[in-house]
CSV table of C-alpha atoms in Angstrom, one decimal:
chain,number,residue,atom,x,y,z
A,1,UNK,CA,104.1,70.4,72.5
A,2,UNK,CA,103.2,70.1,76.2
A,3,UNK,CA,106.0,72.4,77.3
A,4,UNK,CA,108.8,74.7,76.0
A,5,UNK,CA,111.7,72.5,74.8
A,6,UNK,CA,115.2,73.7,74.5
A,7,UNK,CA,118.0,71.9,73.0
A,8,UNK,CA,120.8,71.1,73.6
A,9,UNK,CA,120.6,71.1,77.4
A,10,UNK,CA,124.3,71.6,77.7
A,11,UNK,CA,126.8,72.9,75.2
A,12,UNK,CA,130.7,73.2,75.6
A,13,UNK,CA,132.4,75.0,72.9
A,14,UNK,CA,135.8,76.6,72.3
A,15,UNK,CA,136.3,80.3,72.4
A,16,UNK,CA,135.9,81.6,68.9
A,17,UNK,CA,133.5,78.9,67.7
A,18,UNK,CA,129.8,79.4,66.4
A,19,UNK,CA,127.0,77.9,68.3
A,20,UNK,CA,123.3,77.6,67.8
A,21,UNK,CA,120.7,77.1,70.6
A,22,UNK,CA,117.1,76.0,69.8
A,23,UNK,CA,113.8,76.7,71.4
A,24,UNK,CA,110.6,75.0,70.6
A,25,UNK,CA,107.7,76.8,72.2
A,26,UNK,CA,104.2,75.6,73.2
A,27,UNK,CA,102.1,75.1,70.3
A,28,UNK,CA,99.8,78.1,69.6
A,29,UNK,CA,102.1,80.6,71.8
A,30,UNK,CA,102.7,83.6,69.4
A,31,UNK,CA,105.1,85.3,71.8
A,32,UNK,CA,108.7,83.8,72.4
A,33,UNK,CA,111.5,85.3,74.5
A,34,UNK,CA,115.2,84.5,75.1
A,35,UNK,CA,116.8,85.3,78.4
A,36,UNK,CA,120.3,84.8,79.7
A,37,UNK,CA,121.0,84.0,83.3
A,38,UNK,CA,124.5,84.1,85.0
A,39,UNK,CA,125.2,82.4,88.3
A,40,UNK,CA,123.4,84.0,91.3
A,41,UNK,CA,121.5,86.5,89.0
A,42,UNK,CA,118.0,86.7,87.7
A,43,UNK,CA,117.4,86.0,84.0
A,44,UNK,CA,118.2,89.1,81.8
A,45,UNK,CA,116.2,89.8,78.6
A,46,UNK,CA,117.7,89.2,75.3
A,47,UNK,CA,115.0,89.3,72.6
A,48,UNK,CA,111.3,89.1,72.2
A,49,UNK,CA,109.4,87.7,69.1
A,50,UNK,CA,105.8,88.2,68.3
A,51,UNK,CA,105.1,85.8,65.5
A,52,UNK,CA,108.1,85.7,63.1
A,53,UNK,CA,109.3,89.2,63.7
A,54,UNK,CA,111.7,90.3,66.5
A,55,UNK,CA,109.5,93.0,68.2
A,56,UNK,CA,112.4,93.9,70.6
A,57,UNK,CA,116.0,92.9,70.3
A,58,UNK,CA,117.3,95.6,72.6
A,59,UNK,CA,118.8,92.9,75.0
A,60,UNK,CA,121.1,91.4,72.8
A,61,UNK,CA,124.5,92.3,74.0
A,62,UNK,CA,126.3,92.9,70.6
A,63,UNK,CA,126.2,92.0,67.0
A,64,UNK,CA,127.7,88.5,67.7
A,65,UNK,CA,124.3,87.4,68.8
A,66,UNK,CA,121.3,87.0,66.5
A,67,UNK,CA,118.1,85.1,66.8
A,68,UNK,CA,115.4,84.0,64.2
A,69,UNK,CA,112.0,82.6,64.3
A,70,UNK,CA,111.4,82.1,60.6
A,71,UNK,CA,107.9,80.3,60.7
A,72,UNK,CA,106.6,81.8,64.0
A,73,UNK,CA,107.3,78.7,65.9
A,74,UNK,CA,110.7,77.4,66.7
A,75,UNK,CA,113.4,79.9,67.3
A,76,UNK,CA,117.2,79.7,67.1
A,77,UNK,CA,119.7,81.9,69.1
A,78,UNK,CA,123.0,82.2,67.2
A,79,UNK,CA,126.2,83.2,68.8
A,80,UNK,CA,129.2,83.9,66.6
A,81,UNK,CA,132.8,84.0,67.8
A,82,UNK,CA,131.9,82.9,71.2
A,83,UNK,CA,133.7,84.4,74.2
A,84,UNK,CA,134.2,83.1,77.7
A,85,UNK,CA,131.9,85.7,79.0
A,86,UNK,CA,129.1,84.3,76.9
A,87,UNK,CA,129.1,81.3,79.4
A,88,UNK,CA,125.7,81.2,81.0
A,89,UNK,CA,122.2,79.5,81.1
A,90,UNK,CA,120.1,80.5,78.1
A,91,UNK,CA,116.5,80.3,78.8
A,92,UNK,CA,113.4,80.5,76.4
A,93,UNK,CA,110.0,81.2,77.3
A,94,UNK,CA,106.7,81.4,75.5
A,95,UNK,CA,103.4,83.0,76.1
A,96,UNK,CA,100.0,83.4,74.5
A,97,UNK,CA,99.6,86.7,76.1
A,98,UNK,CA,100.6,88.6,79.3
A,99,UNK,CA,97.2,87.7,80.9
A,100,UNK,CA,98.3,84.1,80.9
A,101,UNK,CA,101.9,84.2,82.2
A,102,UNK,CA,104.9,82.8,80.8
A,103,UNK,CA,106.2,79.2,80.4
A,104,UNK,CA,109.9,78.6,80.5
A,105,UNK,CA,112.1,75.8,79.0
A,106,UNK,CA,114.7,73.9,81.0
A,107,UNK,CA,117.4,76.1,79.5
A,108,UNK,CA,120.7,75.5,77.7
A,109,UNK,CA,123.9,75.7,79.7
A,110,UNK,CA,126.5,77.1,77.4
A,111,UNK,CA,130.2,77.0,78.5
A,112,UNK,CA,132.9,78.5,76.4
A,113,UNK,CA,136.4,77.2,77.2
B,1,UNK,CA,118.2,101.0,91.5
B,2,UNK,CA,117.1,97.4,91.3
B,3,UNK,CA,113.6,97.3,89.9
B,4,UNK,CA,112.7,94.0,91.6
B,5,UNK,CA,114.2,93.3,95.1
B,6,UNK,CA,113.9,89.9,96.8
B,7,UNK,CA,114.7,89.6,100.5
B,8,UNK,CA,116.2,87.5,102.0
B,9,UNK,CA,118.7,86.5,99.4
B,10,UNK,CA,119.1,83.1,101.1
B,11,UNK,CA,117.0,81.4,103.7
B,12,UNK,CA,117.5,78.2,105.7
B,13,UNK,CA,114.7,76.6,107.7
B,14,UNK,CA,113.9,73.3,109.5
B,15,UNK,CA,111.3,71.1,107.8
B,16,UNK,CA,107.9,71.8,108.8
B,17,UNK,CA,108.2,75.5,109.3
B,18,UNK,CA,106.0,78.1,107.7
B,19,UNK,CA,107.7,80.8,105.8
B,20,UNK,CA,107.4,84.1,103.8
B,21,UNK,CA,109.5,85.2,100.8
B,22,UNK,CA,109.3,88.9,99.9
B,23,UNK,CA,109.4,90.7,96.5
B,24,UNK,CA,109.4,94.4,96.3
B,25,UNK,CA,108.9,96.3,93.0
B,26,UNK,CA,109.1,100.1,92.1
B,27,UNK,CA,106.5,99.9,89.2
B,28,UNK,CA,103.1,100.5,91.0
B,29,UNK,CA,101.3,100.0,87.5
B,30,UNK,CA,102.3,96.4,87.1
B,31,UNK,CA,99.9,94.3,85.0
B,32,UNK,CA,100.5,91.0,86.9
B,33,UNK,CA,103.2,89.3,88.8
B,34,UNK,CA,104.6,85.6,88.5
B,35,UNK,CA,106.4,83.5,91.1
B,36,UNK,CA,108.7,80.9,89.7
B,37,UNK,CA,110.8,78.2,91.3
B,38,UNK,CA,114.2,77.2,89.9
B,39,UNK,CA,116.1,74.0,90.8
B,40,UNK,CA,119.9,74.0,90.5
B,41,UNK,CA,120.9,73.9,86.8
B,42,UNK,CA,117.3,73.8,85.6
B,43,UNK,CA,114.8,76.3,83.9
B,44,UNK,CA,112.0,78.1,85.6
B,45,UNK,CA,108.7,76.5,86.7
B,46,UNK,CA,105.8,78.8,87.1
B,47,UNK,CA,104.2,78.5,90.6
B,48,UNK,CA,101.6,81.1,90.8
B,49,UNK,CA,100.4,84.2,88.6
B,50,UNK,CA,98.6,87.1,90.1
B,51,UNK,CA,96.9,89.6,88.1
B,52,UNK,CA,96.8,93.2,89.1
B,53,UNK,CA,93.0,93.0,90.0
B,54,UNK,CA,93.8,90.2,92.4
B,55,UNK,CA,95.1,90.2,95.9
B,56,UNK,CA,96.2,86.6,96.3
B,57,UNK,CA,96.4,83.3,94.6
B,58,UNK,CA,96.6,79.9,96.3
B,59,UNK,CA,98.0,76.6,95.0
B,60,UNK,CA,98.2,73.8,97.5
B,61,UNK,CA,100.7,74.8,100.3
B,62,UNK,CA,101.6,78.0,98.5
B,63,UNK,CA,99.9,81.4,98.7
B,64,UNK,CA,101.1,84.5,96.9
B,65,UNK,CA,99.7,87.9,97.7
B,66,UNK,CA,100.0,91.3,95.7
B,67,UNK,CA,99.8,94.8,97.1
B,68,UNK,CA,100.4,97.1,94.2
B,69,UNK,CA,100.1,100.2,96.4
B,70,UNK,CA,103.0,99.4,98.4
B,71,UNK,CA,104.9,97.7,95.7
B,72,UNK,CA,105.1,94.2,97.4
B,73,UNK,CA,104.3,90.5,96.8
B,74,UNK,CA,104.8,87.8,99.3
B,75,UNK,CA,105.0,84.0,98.7
B,76,UNK,CA,103.8,82.1,101.7
B,77,UNK,CA,104.9,78.5,101.9
B,78,UNK,CA,103.2,76.3,104.6
B,79,UNK,CA,104.7,73.4,106.4
B,80,UNK,CA,107.9,73.4,104.3
B,81,UNK,CA,109.4,70.2,103.1
B,82,UNK,CA,112.9,69.4,101.9
B,83,UNK,CA,111.8,69.1,98.3
B,84,UNK,CA,110.8,72.8,98.6
B,85,UNK,CA,114.5,73.6,98.5
B,86,UNK,CA,115.1,75.8,95.4
B,87,UNK,CA,115.5,79.3,94.3
B,88,UNK,CA,112.3,81.3,94.1
B,89,UNK,CA,112.0,84.1,91.7
B,90,UNK,CA,109.3,86.8,91.2
B,91,UNK,CA,108.9,88.7,88.0
B,92,UNK,CA,106.4,91.1,86.2
B,93,UNK,CA,106.1,92.1,82.6
B,94,UNK,CA,107.1,95.6,81.6
B,95,UNK,CA,105.6,97.1,78.5
B,96,UNK,CA,107.2,99.4,76.1
B,97,UNK,CA,106.0,101.5,73.1
B,98,UNK,CA,105.9,99.5,70.0
B,99,UNK,CA,104.4,96.5,71.5
B,100,UNK,CA,107.5,95.2,73.3
B,101,UNK,CA,107.1,93.5,76.7
B,102,UNK,CA,109.9,92.0,79.0
B,103,UNK,CA,109.7,90.2,82.1
B,104,UNK,CA,111.7,92.0,84.9
B,105,UNK,CA,113.1,89.5,87.4
B,106,UNK,CA,114.4,89.7,91.0
B,107,UNK,CA,117.7,87.9,91.9
B,108,UNK,CA,115.7,85.3,93.7
B,109,UNK,CA,115.7,83.8,97.2
B,110,UNK,CA,117.6,80.7,97.7
B,111,UNK,CA,115.6,78.4,100.1
B,112,UNK,CA,117.0,75.5,102.0
B,113,UNK,CA,114.6,73.3,104.1
B,114,UNK,CA,116.6,70.9,106.2
B,115,UNK,CA,115.1,67.6,107.3
């Protein structure tokens, strides 16, 4: 696609529920990243995919968070047993290499009530 | 210590003013640095990408400079307009063994341009 697409744009869920956030990167971008941004803060790294594999998942806060990219394109960030502290904007970015910079999507605003 | 520092945290200026946003980083071996704009409740829009071999990049009314030796980048906005009101973030990629790379961000400068 022309840009990085994230769906849904907004998600409100109850504490304890399971949510899935989707990212559709720019076609041909092999690198895909998930970040989380809290109010007034810069984005914080969650996970980095190179192709289908998670090259670095060191930013995932705990085992309730999991992400997949089964065909090397679309990625899904999965959060189990959501907590109020998970409320944030989840950003996805893709890149065809560090020389070319990074393109971000519009984000998914997750609110856990 | 914060790896990327952006000063000021917030800035309010009258329309038409020229202004400078600052970004300081601790890693002198950065590969490149990218400036982004973020509107409230939105994602990040890339403004300028400066490679480590470059000293500045220009796009329209925006000019970004990079000085690796001093660990500083500046974003210059000429003739500011109310539509420039947003949060501006700088970031650079940090590489790790095993092929990992992560963007390291500052907290941003929130700019308000008053008509």
